[in-house]
PDB file of C-alpha atoms in Angstrom:
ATOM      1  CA  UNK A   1     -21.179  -5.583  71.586  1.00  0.00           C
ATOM      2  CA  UNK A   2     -24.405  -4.412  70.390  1.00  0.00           C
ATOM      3  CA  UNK A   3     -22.894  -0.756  69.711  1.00  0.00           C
ATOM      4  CA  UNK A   4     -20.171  -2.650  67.161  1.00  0.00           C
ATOM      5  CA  UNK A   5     -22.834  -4.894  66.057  1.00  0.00           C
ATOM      6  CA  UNK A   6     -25.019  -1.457  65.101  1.00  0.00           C
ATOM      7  CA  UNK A   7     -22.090   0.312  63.745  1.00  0.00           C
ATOM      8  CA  UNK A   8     -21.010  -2.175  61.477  1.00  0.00           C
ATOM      9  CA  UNK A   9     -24.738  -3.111  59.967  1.00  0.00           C
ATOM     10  CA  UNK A  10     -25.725   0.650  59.572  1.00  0.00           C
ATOM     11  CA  UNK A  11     -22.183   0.638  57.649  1.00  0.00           C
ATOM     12  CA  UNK A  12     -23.008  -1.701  55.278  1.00  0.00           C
ATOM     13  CA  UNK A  13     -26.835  -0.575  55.280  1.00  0.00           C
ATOM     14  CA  UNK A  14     -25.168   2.747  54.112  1.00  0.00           C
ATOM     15  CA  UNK A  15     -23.287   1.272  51.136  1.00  0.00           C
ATOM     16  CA  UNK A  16     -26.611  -0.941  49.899  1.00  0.00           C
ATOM     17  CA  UNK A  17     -28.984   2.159  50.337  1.00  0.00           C
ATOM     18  CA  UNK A  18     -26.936   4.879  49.033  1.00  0.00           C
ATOM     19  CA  UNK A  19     -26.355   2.068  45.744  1.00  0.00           C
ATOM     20  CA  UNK A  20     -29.775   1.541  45.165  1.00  0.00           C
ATOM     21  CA  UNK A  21     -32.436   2.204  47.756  1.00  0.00           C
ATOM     22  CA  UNK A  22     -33.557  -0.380  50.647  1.00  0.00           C
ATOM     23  CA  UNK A  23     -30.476   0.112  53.575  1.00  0.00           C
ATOM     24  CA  UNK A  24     -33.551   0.124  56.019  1.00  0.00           C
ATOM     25  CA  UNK A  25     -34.424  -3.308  55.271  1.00  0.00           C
ATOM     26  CA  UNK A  26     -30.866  -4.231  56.465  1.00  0.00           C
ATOM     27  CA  UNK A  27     -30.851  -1.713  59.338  1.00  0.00           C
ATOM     28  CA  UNK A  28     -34.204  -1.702  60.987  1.00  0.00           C
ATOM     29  CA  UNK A  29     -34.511  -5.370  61.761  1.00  0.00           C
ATOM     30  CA  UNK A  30     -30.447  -5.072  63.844  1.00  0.00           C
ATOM     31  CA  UNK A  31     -32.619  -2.562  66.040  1.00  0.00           C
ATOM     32  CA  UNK A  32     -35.416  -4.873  66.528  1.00  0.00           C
ATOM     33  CA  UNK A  33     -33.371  -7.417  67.338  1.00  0.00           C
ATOM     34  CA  UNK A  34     -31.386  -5.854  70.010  1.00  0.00           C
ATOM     35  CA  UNK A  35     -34.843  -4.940  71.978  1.00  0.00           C
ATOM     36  CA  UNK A  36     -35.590  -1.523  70.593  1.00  0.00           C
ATOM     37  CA  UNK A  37     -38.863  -0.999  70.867  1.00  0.00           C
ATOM     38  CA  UNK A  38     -40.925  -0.918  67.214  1.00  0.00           C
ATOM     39  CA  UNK A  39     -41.703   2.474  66.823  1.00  0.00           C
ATOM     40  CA  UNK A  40     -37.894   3.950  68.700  1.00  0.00           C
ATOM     41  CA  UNK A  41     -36.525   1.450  66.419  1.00  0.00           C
ATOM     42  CA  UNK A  42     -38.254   3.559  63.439  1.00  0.00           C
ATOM     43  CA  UNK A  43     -37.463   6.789  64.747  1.00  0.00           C
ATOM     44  CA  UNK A  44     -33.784   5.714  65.437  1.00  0.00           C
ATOM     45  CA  UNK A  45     -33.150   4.535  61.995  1.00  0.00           C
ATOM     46  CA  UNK A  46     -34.630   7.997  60.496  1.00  0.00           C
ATOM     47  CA  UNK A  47     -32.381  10.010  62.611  1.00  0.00           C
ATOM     48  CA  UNK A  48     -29.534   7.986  61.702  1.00  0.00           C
ATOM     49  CA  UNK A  49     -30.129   7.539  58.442  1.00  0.00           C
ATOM     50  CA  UNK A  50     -31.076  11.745  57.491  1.00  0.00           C
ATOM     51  CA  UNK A  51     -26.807  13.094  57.324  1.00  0.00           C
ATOM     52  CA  UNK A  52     -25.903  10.043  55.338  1.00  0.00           C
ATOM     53  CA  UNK A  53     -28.696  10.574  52.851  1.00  0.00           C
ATOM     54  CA  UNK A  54     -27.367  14.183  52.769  1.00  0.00           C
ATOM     55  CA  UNK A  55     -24.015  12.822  52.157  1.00  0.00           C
ATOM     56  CA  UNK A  56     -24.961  11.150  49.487  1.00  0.00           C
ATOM     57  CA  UNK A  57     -26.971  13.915  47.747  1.00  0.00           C
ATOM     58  CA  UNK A  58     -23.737  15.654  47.912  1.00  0.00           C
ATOM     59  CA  UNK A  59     -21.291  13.406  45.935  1.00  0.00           C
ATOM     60  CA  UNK A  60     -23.997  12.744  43.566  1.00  0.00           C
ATOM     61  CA  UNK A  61     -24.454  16.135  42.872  1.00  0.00           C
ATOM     62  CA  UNK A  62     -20.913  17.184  42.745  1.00  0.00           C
ATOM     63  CA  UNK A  63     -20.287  14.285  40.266  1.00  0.00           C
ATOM     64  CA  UNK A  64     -23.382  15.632  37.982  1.00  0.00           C
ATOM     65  CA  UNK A  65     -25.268  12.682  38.698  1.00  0.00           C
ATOM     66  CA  UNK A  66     -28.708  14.383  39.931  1.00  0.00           C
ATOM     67  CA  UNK A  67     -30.774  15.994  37.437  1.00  0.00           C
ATOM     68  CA  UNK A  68     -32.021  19.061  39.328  1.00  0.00           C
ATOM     69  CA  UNK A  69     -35.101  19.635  36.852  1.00  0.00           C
ATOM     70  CA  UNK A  70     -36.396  15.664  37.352  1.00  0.00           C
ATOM     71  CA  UNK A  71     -35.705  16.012  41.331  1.00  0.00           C
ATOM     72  CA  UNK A  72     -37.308  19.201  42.577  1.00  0.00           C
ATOM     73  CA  UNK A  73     -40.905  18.424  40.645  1.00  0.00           C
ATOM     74  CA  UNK A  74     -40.689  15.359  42.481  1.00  0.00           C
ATOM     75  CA  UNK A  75     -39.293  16.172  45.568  1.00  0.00           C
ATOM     76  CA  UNK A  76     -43.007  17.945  46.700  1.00  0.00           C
ATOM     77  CA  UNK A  77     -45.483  15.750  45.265  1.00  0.00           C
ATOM     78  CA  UNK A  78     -43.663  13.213  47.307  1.00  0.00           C
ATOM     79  CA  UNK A  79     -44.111  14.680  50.526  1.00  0.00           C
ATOM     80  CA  UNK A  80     -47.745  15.852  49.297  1.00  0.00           C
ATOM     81  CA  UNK A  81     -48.281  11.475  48.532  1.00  0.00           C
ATOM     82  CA  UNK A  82     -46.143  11.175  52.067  1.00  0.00           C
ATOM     83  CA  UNK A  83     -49.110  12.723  53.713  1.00  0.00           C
ATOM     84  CA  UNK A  84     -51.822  10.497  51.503  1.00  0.00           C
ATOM     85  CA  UNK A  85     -50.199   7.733  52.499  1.00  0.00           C
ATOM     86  CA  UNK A  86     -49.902   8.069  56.018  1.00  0.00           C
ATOM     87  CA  UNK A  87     -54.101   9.476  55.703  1.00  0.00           C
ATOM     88  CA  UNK A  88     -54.592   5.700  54.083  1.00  0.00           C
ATOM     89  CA  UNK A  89     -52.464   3.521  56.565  1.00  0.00           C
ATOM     90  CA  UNK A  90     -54.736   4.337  59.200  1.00  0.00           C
ATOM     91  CA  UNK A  91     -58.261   3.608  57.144  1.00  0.00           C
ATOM     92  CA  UNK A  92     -56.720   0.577  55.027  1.00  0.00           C
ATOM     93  CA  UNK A  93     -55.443  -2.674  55.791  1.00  0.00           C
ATOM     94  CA  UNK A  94     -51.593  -2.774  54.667  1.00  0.00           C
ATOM     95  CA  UNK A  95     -52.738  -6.919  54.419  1.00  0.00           C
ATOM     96  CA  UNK A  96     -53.838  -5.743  50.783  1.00  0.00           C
ATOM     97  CA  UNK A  97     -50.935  -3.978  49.709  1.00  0.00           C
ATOM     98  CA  UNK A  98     -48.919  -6.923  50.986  1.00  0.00           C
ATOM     99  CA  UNK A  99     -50.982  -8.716  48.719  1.00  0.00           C
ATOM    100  CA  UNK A 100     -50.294  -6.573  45.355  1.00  0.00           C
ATOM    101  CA  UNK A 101     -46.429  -6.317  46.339  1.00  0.00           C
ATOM    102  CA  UNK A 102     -45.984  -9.903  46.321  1.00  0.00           C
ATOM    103  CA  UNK A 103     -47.188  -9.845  43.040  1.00  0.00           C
ATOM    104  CA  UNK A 104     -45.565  -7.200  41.837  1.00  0.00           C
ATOM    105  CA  UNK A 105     -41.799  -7.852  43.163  1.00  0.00           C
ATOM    106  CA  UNK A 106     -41.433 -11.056  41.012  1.00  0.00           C
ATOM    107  CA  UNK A 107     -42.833  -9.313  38.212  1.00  0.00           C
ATOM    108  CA  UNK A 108     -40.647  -6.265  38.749  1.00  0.00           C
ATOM    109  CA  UNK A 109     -37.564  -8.585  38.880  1.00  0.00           C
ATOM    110  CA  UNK A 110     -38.342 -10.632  35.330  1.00  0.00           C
ATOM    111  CA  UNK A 111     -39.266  -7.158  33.690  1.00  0.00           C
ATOM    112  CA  UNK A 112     -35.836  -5.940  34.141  1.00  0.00           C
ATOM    113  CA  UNK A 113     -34.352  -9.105  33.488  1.00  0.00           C
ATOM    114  CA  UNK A 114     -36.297  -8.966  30.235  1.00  0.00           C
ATOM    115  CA  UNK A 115     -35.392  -6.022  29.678  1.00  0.00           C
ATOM    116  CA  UNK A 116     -31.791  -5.430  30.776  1.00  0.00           C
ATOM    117  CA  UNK A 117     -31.016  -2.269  28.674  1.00  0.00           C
ATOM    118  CA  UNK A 118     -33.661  -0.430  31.317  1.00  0.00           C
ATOM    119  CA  UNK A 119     -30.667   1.953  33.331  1.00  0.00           C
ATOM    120  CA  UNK A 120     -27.759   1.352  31.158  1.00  0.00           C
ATOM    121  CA  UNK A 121     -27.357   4.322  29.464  1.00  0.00           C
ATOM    122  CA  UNK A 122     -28.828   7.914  30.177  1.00  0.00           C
ATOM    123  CA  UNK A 123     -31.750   8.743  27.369  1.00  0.00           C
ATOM    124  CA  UNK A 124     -33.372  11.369  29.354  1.00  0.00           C
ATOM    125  CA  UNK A 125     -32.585  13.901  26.721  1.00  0.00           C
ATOM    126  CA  UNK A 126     -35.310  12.253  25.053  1.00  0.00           C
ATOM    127  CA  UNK A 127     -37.907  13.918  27.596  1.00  0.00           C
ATOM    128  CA  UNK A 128     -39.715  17.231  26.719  1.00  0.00           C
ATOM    129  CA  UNK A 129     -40.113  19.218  30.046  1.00  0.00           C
ATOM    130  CA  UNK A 130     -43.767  18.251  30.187  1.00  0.00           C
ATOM    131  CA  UNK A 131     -43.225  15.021  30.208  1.00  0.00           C
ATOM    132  CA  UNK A 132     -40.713  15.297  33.041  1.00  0.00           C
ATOM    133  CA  UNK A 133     -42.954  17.794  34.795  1.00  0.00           C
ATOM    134  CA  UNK A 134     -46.289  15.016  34.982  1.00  0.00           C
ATOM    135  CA  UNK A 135     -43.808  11.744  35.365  1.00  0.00           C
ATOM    136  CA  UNK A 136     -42.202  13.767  37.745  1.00  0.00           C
ATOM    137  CA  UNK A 137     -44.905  14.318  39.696  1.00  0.00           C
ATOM    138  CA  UNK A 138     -46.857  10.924  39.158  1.00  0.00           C
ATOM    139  CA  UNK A 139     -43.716   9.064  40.594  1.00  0.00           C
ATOM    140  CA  UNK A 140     -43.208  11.410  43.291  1.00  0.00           C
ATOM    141  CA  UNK A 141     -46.371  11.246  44.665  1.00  0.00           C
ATOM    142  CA  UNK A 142     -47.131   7.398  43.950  1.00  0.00           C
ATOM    143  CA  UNK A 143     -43.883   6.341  45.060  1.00  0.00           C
ATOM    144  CA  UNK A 144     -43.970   8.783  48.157  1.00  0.00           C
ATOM    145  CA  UNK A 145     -47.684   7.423  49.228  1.00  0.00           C
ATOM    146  CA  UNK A 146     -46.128   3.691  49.655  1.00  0.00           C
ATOM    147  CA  UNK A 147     -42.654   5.220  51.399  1.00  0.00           C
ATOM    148  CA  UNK A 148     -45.581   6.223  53.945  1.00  0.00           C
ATOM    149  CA  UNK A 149     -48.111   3.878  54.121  1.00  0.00           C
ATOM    150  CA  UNK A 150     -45.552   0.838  53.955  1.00  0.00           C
ATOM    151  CA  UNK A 151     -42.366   1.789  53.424  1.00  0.00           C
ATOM    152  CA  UNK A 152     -39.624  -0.880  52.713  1.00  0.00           C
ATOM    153  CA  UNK A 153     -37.380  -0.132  49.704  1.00  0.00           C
ATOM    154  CA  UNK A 154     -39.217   3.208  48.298  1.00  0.00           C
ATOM    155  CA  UNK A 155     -35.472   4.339  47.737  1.00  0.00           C
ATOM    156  CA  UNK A 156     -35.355   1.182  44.913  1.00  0.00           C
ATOM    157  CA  UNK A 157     -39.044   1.971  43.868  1.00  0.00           C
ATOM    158  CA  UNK A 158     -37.861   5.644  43.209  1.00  0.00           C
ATOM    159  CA  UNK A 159     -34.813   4.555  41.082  1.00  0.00           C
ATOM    160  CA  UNK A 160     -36.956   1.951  38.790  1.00  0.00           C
ATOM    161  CA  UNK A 161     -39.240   4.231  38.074  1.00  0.00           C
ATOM    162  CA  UNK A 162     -36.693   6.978  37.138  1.00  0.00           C
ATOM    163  CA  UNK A 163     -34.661   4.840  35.388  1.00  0.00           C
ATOM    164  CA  UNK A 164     -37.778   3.267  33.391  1.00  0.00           C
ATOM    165  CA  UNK A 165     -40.545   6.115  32.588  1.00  0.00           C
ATOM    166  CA  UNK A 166     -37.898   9.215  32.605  1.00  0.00           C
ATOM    167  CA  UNK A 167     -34.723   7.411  30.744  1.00  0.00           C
ATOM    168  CA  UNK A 168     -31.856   7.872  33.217  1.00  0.00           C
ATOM    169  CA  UNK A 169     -29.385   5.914  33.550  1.00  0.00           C
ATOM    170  CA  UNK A 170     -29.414   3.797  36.961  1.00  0.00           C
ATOM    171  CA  UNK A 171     -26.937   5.715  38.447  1.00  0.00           C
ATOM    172  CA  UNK A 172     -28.511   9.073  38.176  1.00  0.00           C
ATOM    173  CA  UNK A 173     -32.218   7.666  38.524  1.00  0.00           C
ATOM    174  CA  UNK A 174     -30.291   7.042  42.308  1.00  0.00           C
ATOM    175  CA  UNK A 175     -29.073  10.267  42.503  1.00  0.00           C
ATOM    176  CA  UNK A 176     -32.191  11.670  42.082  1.00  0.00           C
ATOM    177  CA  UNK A 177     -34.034   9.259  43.975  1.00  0.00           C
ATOM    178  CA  UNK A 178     -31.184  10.507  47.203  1.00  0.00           C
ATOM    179  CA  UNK A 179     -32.483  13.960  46.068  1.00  0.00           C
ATOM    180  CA  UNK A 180     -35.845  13.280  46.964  1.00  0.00           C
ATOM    181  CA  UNK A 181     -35.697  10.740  49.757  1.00  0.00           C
ATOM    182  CA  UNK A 182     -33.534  14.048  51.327  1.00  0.00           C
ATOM    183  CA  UNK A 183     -36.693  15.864  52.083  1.00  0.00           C
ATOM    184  CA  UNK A 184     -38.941  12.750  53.226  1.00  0.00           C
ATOM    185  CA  UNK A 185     -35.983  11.785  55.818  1.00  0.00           C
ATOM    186  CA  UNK A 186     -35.718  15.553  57.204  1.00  0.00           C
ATOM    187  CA  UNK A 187     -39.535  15.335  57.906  1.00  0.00           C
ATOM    188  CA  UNK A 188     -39.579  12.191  59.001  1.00  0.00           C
ATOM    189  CA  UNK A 189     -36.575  12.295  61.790  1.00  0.00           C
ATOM    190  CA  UNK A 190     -37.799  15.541  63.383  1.00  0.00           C
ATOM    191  CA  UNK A 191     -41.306  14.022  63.624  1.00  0.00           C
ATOM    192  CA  UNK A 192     -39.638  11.458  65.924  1.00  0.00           C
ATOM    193  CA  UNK A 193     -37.473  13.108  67.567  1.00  0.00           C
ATOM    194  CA  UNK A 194     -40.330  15.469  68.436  1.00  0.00           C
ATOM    195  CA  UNK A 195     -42.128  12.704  70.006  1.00  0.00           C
ATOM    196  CA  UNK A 196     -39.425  11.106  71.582  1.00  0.00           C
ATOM    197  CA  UNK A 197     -38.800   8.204  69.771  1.00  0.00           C
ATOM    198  CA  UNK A 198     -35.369   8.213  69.220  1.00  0.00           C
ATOM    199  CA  UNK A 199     -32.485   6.723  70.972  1.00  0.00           C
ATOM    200  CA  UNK A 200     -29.716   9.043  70.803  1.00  0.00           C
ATOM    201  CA  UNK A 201     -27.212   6.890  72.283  1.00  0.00           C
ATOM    202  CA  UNK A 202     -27.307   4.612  69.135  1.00  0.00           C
ATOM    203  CA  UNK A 203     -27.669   7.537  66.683  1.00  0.00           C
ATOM    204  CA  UNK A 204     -24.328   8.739  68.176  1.00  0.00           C
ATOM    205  CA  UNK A 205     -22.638   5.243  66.275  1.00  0.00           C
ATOM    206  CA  UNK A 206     -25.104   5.084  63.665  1.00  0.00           C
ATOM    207  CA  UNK A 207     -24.928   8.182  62.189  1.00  0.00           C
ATOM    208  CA  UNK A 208     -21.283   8.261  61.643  1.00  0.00           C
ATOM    209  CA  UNK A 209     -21.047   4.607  59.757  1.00  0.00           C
ATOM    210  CA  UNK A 210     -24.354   5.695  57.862  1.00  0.00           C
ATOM    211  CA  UNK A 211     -22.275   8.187  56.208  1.00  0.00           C
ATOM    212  CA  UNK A 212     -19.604   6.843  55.673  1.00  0.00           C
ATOM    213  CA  UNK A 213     -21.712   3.597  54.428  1.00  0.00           C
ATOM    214  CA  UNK A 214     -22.876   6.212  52.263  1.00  0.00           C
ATOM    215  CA  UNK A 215     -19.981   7.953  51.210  1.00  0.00           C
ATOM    216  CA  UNK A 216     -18.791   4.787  49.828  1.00  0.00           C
ATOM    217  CA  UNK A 217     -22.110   3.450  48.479  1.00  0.00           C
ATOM    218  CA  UNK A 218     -22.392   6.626  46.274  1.00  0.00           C
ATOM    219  CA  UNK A 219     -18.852   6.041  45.377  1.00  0.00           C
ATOM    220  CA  UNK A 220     -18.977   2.855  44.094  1.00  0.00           C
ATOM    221  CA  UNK A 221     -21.817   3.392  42.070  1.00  0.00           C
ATOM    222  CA  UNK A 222     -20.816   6.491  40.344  1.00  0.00           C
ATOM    223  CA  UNK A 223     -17.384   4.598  39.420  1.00  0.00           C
ATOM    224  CA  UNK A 224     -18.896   1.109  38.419  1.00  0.00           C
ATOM    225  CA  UNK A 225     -21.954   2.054  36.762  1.00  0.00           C
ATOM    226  CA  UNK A 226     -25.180   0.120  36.226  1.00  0.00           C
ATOM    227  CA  UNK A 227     -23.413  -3.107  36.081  1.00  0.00           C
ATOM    228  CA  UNK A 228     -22.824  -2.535  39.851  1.00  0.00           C
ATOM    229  CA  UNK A 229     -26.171  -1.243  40.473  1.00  0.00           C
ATOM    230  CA  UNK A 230     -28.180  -4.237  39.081  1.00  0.00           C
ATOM    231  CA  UNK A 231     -27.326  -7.179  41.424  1.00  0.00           C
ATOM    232  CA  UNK A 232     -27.588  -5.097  44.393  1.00  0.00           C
ATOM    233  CA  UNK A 233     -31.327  -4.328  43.421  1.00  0.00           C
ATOM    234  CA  UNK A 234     -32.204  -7.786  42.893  1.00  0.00           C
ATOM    235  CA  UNK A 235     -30.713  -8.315  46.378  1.00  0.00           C
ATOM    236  CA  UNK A 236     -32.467  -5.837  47.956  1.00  0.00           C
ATOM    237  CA  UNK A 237     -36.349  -7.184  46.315  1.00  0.00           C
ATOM    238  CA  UNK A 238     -35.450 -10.366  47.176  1.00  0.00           C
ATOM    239  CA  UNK A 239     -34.468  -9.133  50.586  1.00  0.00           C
ATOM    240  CA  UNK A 240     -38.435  -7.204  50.258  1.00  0.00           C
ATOM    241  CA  UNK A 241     -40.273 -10.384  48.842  1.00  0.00           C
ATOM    242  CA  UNK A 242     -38.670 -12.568  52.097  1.00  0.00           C
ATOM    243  CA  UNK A 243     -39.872  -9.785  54.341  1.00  0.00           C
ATOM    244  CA  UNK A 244     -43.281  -9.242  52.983  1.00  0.00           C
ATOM    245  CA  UNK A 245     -43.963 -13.458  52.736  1.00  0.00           C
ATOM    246  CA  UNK A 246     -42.541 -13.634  56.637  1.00  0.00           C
ATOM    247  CA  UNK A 247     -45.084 -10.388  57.655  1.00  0.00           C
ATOM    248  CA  UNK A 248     -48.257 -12.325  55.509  1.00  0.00           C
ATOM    249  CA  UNK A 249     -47.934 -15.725  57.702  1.00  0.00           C
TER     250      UNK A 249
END
């Protein structure tokens, strides 16, 4: 029972995350809840999640939906603000970035409701390479410095930000936001495995319906567009705000 109950959530964890960011706030708290221990329940859900993210870099690519010259200036500075991040979780609190975040969320969620054109269409042509070079670079590192010192939803964080400072359309801010999150997940699962946190019997079901979760996640967005894209991310900050209010008290 708790094998179909894993399958099935990292299957529809796939679809969300490979749509727009956040599957491991649906997956990670199924582990939890069937007694993994906190930190094999971490390196479990990296393991699983690195071949779907590949899989998902893969149909976005093949369907010219990553923009190669926005992803690989981003890709290092996020790994470089990976390894900031991780420096500052062990001298700071993450009580104050709770703080900030549950600030921010609601105001992320009314800007884009504000502004609903954000994602719609693909104005990145507008960009002269510097400015992709240093926005590039900025969100990489920013955005990779919270996937490490916090963590939740980075994937959506990456895709706003693409979508709002470099002009892409939501659908290719994902792509390259897949791009990126590629590299951080390869690190990331063979740090765990390395130390043993990861329960292989669970990746062997996990990893499978994280694909395909993925597979038909990327699908779906590159045929529905934006329109599809939106309500999902609202989902998945509400889904952020509930966890970060629950973790606070």
């Amino acid at each position: 029972m708790k094998i179909i109950i894993v399958f099935i959530t990292y299957f529809f964890g796939g679809i969300v995350d490979a749509v727009c960011g956040g599957g491991g706030l649906i997956t990670l708290p199924v582990l939890f809840a069937i007694g993994v221990p906190a930190h094999v329940a971490v390196g479990t859900n990296q393991a699983s999640m690195l071949p779907g993210v590949v899989t998902s870099v893969v149909k976005f690519h093949k369907n010219g939906k990553i923009d190669m010259k926005n992803a690989i200036y981003a890709a290092p500075f996020g790994l470089v603000g990976g390894f900031v991040g991780a420096r500052l979780n062990l001298l700071v609190s993450e009580w104050y970035l709770q703080v900030i975040l549950m600030v921010l969320i609601p105001a992320l969620a009314v800007f884009t409701i504000l502004k609903p054109n954000v994602g719609e269409a693909d104005r990145s042509k507008e960009n002269t390479r510097r400015k992709i070079i240093l926005l590039s670079a900025v969100i990489g590192f920013v955005v990779g410095a919270y996937h490490a010192f916090y963590g939740p939803a980075s994937g959506t964080f990456y895709m706003l930000a693409f979508a709002t400072f470099l002009k892409y359309d939501l659908v290719t801010a994902n792509g390259n936001t897949r791009f990126v999150t590629m590299f951080v997940s390869i690190i990331s699962s063979i740090t765990y495995a390395l130390s043993g946190c990861v329960q292989w019997i669970y990746v062997l079901f996990t990893v499978p319906a994280y694909a395909l979760g993925n597979y038909v996640g990327a699908s779906l967005a590159i045929s529905k567009g934006a329109r599809f894209v939106r309500p999902m991310y609202y989902g998945i900050l509400a889904l952020l705000f509930i966890k970060l209010v629950k973790d606070f008290f």
